[in-house]
Coordinates of C-alpha atoms in Angstrom, one line a residue:
Chain K
D219 CA -19.0 -18.5 15.4
G220 CA -18.6 -15.3 13.4
G221 CA -16.3 -14.8 10.5
I222 CA -15.6 -14.8 6.8
T223 CA -15.7 -17.9 4.7
Q224 CA -14.4 -18.4 1.2
S225 CA -14.9 -21.4 -1.0
P226 CA -13.4 -23.4 -2.5
K227 CA -9.9 -23.3 -1.0
Y228 CA -8.3 -24.4 -4.2
L229 CA -9.7 -24.1 -7.7
F230 CA -8.5 -25.2 -11.0
R231 CA -9.8 -23.8 -14.2
K232 CA -9.2 -24.3 -17.9
E233 CA -8.4 -21.4 -20.0
G234 CA -11.5 -19.7 -21.5
Q235 CA -13.8 -20.7 -18.6
N236 CA -15.5 -18.4 -16.2
V237 CA -15.4 -19.3 -12.5
T238 CA -17.1 -17.9 -9.4
L239 CA -15.5 -17.6 -6.0
S240 CA -17.7 -17.5 -3.0
C241 CA -17.4 -15.1 0.0
E242 CA -19.8 -15.1 2.9
Q243 CA -19.6 -13.2 6.2
N244 CA -21.8 -13.3 9.3
L245 CA -20.2 -10.4 11.0
N246 CA -23.0 -8.0 9.9
H247 CA -20.4 -5.9 8.2
D248 CA -21.6 -3.4 5.6
A249 CA -18.5 -3.3 3.5
M250 CA -16.8 -6.1 1.6
Y251 CA -13.8 -6.3 -0.6
W252 CA -12.0 -8.5 -3.1
Y253 CA -8.2 -8.5 -3.5
R254 CA -5.7 -10.6 -5.4
Q255 CA -2.2 -11.4 -4.3
D256 CA 0.6 -12.5 -6.5
P257 CA 3.9 -14.0 -5.2
G258 CA 6.1 -11.3 -3.7
Q259 CA 3.5 -8.6 -4.2
G260 CA 1.1 -6.7 -2.0
L261 CA -2.7 -7.1 -2.2
R262 CA -4.4 -5.3 -5.0
L263 CA -8.0 -4.3 -4.8
I264 CA -10.3 -5.7 -7.5
Y265 CA -13.8 -4.6 -6.4
Y266 CA -15.4 -3.3 -3.2
S267 CA -19.0 -2.8 -2.0
Q268 CA -20.0 -0.4 0.8
I269 CA -23.7 -1.5 0.8
V270 CA -26.1 -4.0 -0.6
N271 CA -26.8 -3.6 -4.4
D272 CA -23.8 -1.3 -4.8
F273 CA -20.2 -1.9 -5.7
Q274 CA -17.3 0.0 -7.1
K275 CA -14.2 -1.0 -9.2
G276 CA -10.9 -1.2 -7.5
D277 CA -7.5 -0.8 -9.1
I278 CA -7.6 -4.0 -11.2
A279 CA -11.2 -4.7 -12.1
E280 CA -10.8 -5.7 -15.7
G281 CA -11.8 -9.3 -16.4
Y282 CA -13.7 -9.6 -13.1
S283 CA -17.3 -9.1 -12.1
V284 CA -19.2 -9.0 -8.7
S285 CA -22.6 -8.8 -7.3
R286 CA -23.9 -7.8 -3.8
E287 CA -27.5 -9.0 -3.6
K288 CA -27.3 -9.8 0.1
K289 CA -25.3 -8.2 2.9
E290 CA -23.6 -11.5 3.8
S291 CA -22.5 -12.4 0.3
F292 CA -20.1 -10.9 -2.2
P293 CA -19.2 -13.5 -5.0
L294 CA -16.5 -12.7 -7.5
T295 CA -16.5 -14.1 -11.1
V296 CA -13.2 -14.4 -12.9
T297 CA -14.1 -14.2 -16.5
S298 CA -12.2 -15.5 -19.5
A299 CA -11.3 -11.9 -20.3
Q300 CA -8.9 -11.9 -17.3
K301 CA -5.5 -12.4 -18.9
N302 CA -3.6 -13.8 -16.0
P303 CA -6.0 -15.1 -13.4
T304 CA -3.7 -17.5 -11.5
A305 CA -3.4 -15.9 -8.1
F306 CA -4.5 -16.0 -4.4
Y307 CA -7.8 -14.3 -4.0
L308 CA -8.8 -12.8 -0.7
C309 CA -12.1 -11.5 0.4
A310 CA -12.4 -9.0 3.3
S311 CA -15.1 -7.2 5.2
S312 CA -15.2 -4.2 7.5
V313 CA -17.9 -2.6 9.6
Q314 CA -18.3 0.2 7.2
G315 CA -16.4 1.4 4.1
G316 CA -17.2 5.1 4.1
W317 CA -15.3 8.1 5.3
R318 CA -13.4 6.3 8.0
T319 CA -11.7 3.1 7.0
D320 CA -12.2 0.4 9.5
T321 CA -10.1 -2.6 10.1
Q322 CA -10.6 -5.2 7.4
Y323 CA -10.9 -8.8 8.3
F324 CA -9.9 -11.4 5.8
G325 CA -11.3 -14.8 4.8
P326 CA -8.9 -17.7 4.3
G327 CA -8.6 -17.1 0.6
T328 CA -9.0 -19.1 -2.6
R329 CA -6.0 -20.2 -4.7
L330 CA -7.0 -20.2 -8.4
T331 CA -4.9 -21.9 -10.9
V332 CA -5.5 -21.8 -14.6
L333 CA -4.4 -24.9 -16.4
Chain R
R131 CA 7.0 4.9 -7.4
K132 CA 5.0 2.5 -5.3
E133 CA 2.5 4.0 -2.9
V134 CA 3.7 1.9 0.0
E135 CA 7.3 0.6 0.0
Q136 CA 8.8 -2.0 2.3
D137 CA 12.2 -3.8 2.3
P138 CA 11.2 -7.3 1.2
G139 CA 13.9 -9.0 3.3
P140 CA 14.2 -11.7 4.1
F141 CA 15.3 -10.9 7.7
N142 CA 16.8 -13.9 9.4
V143 CA 17.3 -13.3 13.1
P144 CA 18.1 -15.5 16.1
E145 CA 15.5 -16.1 18.7
G146 CA 15.5 -13.3 21.3
A147 CA 16.7 -10.7 18.9
T148 CA 15.2 -7.3 18.4
V149 CA 14.2 -6.6 14.8
A150 CA 12.8 -3.4 13.1
F151 CA 10.9 -3.0 9.9
N152 CA 10.4 0.2 8.1
C153 CA 7.8 1.4 5.6
T154 CA 7.4 4.6 3.6
Y155 CA 4.2 5.8 2.0
S156 CA 3.8 8.4 -0.8
N157 CA 0.3 9.8 -0.2
S158 CA 0.7 12.6 2.4
A159 CA -3.1 12.7 2.9
S160 CA -3.1 9.1 4.3
Q161 CA -4.9 9.0 7.6
S162 CA -4.8 5.4 9.0
F163 CA -1.9 3.1 9.2
F164 CA -1.7 -0.6 10.1
W165 CA 0.6 -3.6 10.4
Y166 CA -0.8 -6.9 9.3
R167 CA 0.9 -10.3 9.7
Q168 CA 0.6 -12.9 7.0
D169 CA 1.7 -16.5 7.5
C170 CA 2.8 -18.6 4.6
R171 CA -0.2 -19.3 2.3
K172 CA -2.7 -17.8 4.8
E173 CA -4.7 -14.7 4.9
P174 CA -3.4 -11.4 6.4
K175 CA -4.4 -10.8 10.0
L176 CA -4.3 -7.4 11.8
L177 CA -1.3 -7.1 14.1
M178 CA -1.8 -3.6 15.2
S179 CA -3.0 -0.1 14.2
V180 CA -0.4 2.7 14.2
Y181 CA -1.2 5.9 16.0
S182 CA 0.4 9.3 15.8
S183 CA 1.8 9.0 19.3
G184 CA 3.2 5.6 18.7
N185 CA 1.8 2.5 20.4
E186 CA 2.9 -0.7 22.0
D187 CA 1.4 -4.1 22.3
G188 CA 3.5 -6.5 24.3
R189 CA 6.7 -7.1 22.4
F190 CA 5.5 -5.0 19.5
T191 CA 6.0 -1.3 19.1
A192 CA 4.7 0.7 16.1
Q193 CA 5.7 4.3 15.3
L194 CA 4.5 6.9 12.8
N195 CA 6.4 9.8 11.5
R196 CA 4.0 11.9 9.4
A197 CA 6.7 14.5 8.4
S198 CA 8.8 11.8 6.8
Q199 CA 5.9 9.6 5.7
Y200 CA 7.4 6.7 7.5
I201 CA 6.1 3.9 9.7
S202 CA 8.1 1.4 11.7
L203 CA 7.5 -1.9 13.6
L204 CA 9.8 -3.1 16.3
I205 CA 9.7 -6.6 17.6
R206 CA 11.6 -7.3 20.8
D207 CA 12.6 -10.7 22.2
S208 CA 11.6 -12.4 18.9
K209 CA 10.0 -15.8 19.1
L210 CA 10.0 -18.6 16.5
S211 CA 6.3 -18.0 16.1
D212 CA 7.0 -14.5 14.9
S213 CA 8.2 -15.9 11.6
A214 CA 5.9 -14.5 9.0
T215 CA 5.5 -11.7 6.4
Y216 CA 4.7 -8.3 7.8
L217 CA 2.5 -6.1 5.7
C218 CA 2.5 -2.3 6.0
V219 CA -0.9 -0.9 5.2
V220 CA -2.0 2.7 4.6
N221 CA -5.4 4.1 3.7
Y222 CA -6.1 6.5 0.9
E223 CA -9.1 8.2 -0.4
S224 CA -10.7 7.1 -3.7
G225 CA -14.0 8.6 -4.7
S226 CA -16.4 8.5 -1.7
A227 CA -14.5 5.7 0.1
R228 CA -11.2 5.3 1.9
Q229 CA -9.4 2.2 0.8
L230 CA -6.3 0.4 2.0
T231 CA -3.0 0.2 0.1
F232 CA -0.8 -2.8 1.0
G233 CA 2.9 -2.9 0.9
S234 CA 4.4 -6.1 -0.6
G235 CA 5.6 -7.2 2.8
T236 CA 8.8 -7.9 4.7
Q237 CA 9.6 -11.5 5.4
L238 CA 10.9 -12.5 8.8
T239 CA 12.4 -15.8 9.8
V240 CA 13.3 -16.3 13.5
L241 CA 15.9 -19.0 13.9
P242 CA 16.4 -21.3 16.9

């Protein structure tokens, strides 16, 4: 059963703590993306990766870090430097992320709440 | 000015009605256009791509006007299950990659 999985679905964090959100895909997609969504707003791109061992900052990368050691996995770390981390985090993947933008498929998301 | 602008709604329509959503984009170099549907507290899912000639998928029709930088989505014979937020999505070029820019969505509620 192919798809994108994210875990956990809900995450609570104390201020000052780093936390890592998991994203895994078995679609054999080259490109993966992380977005955050705040109430009443569109998705904003945090980081993206077009290929293993390479990733690029998106529009709001400050306070976040990522790694892409395996094609299937693109974990996102929300660090204590992120001023307002409470949001809905969405991971996506596409066949390729180069010249032609393919359709992006989304995981079910992780809701992060900072207490 | 936002790169992709949508009327946030909410649009409340009776079952069976026809409803249209509009979206404008600011980057004239944009090449690909999409409508995504997002149910409450769920992830966005692709509804349809938008092609220059306009395209139809069942009750849904999407149109693109490049000159006016405008995209539309028409839903005919609306069903209760159409209730969702509809996101207008446009690509843009950033460095070596093309990325997607999302509008903030238009909320639709279909009433019985």
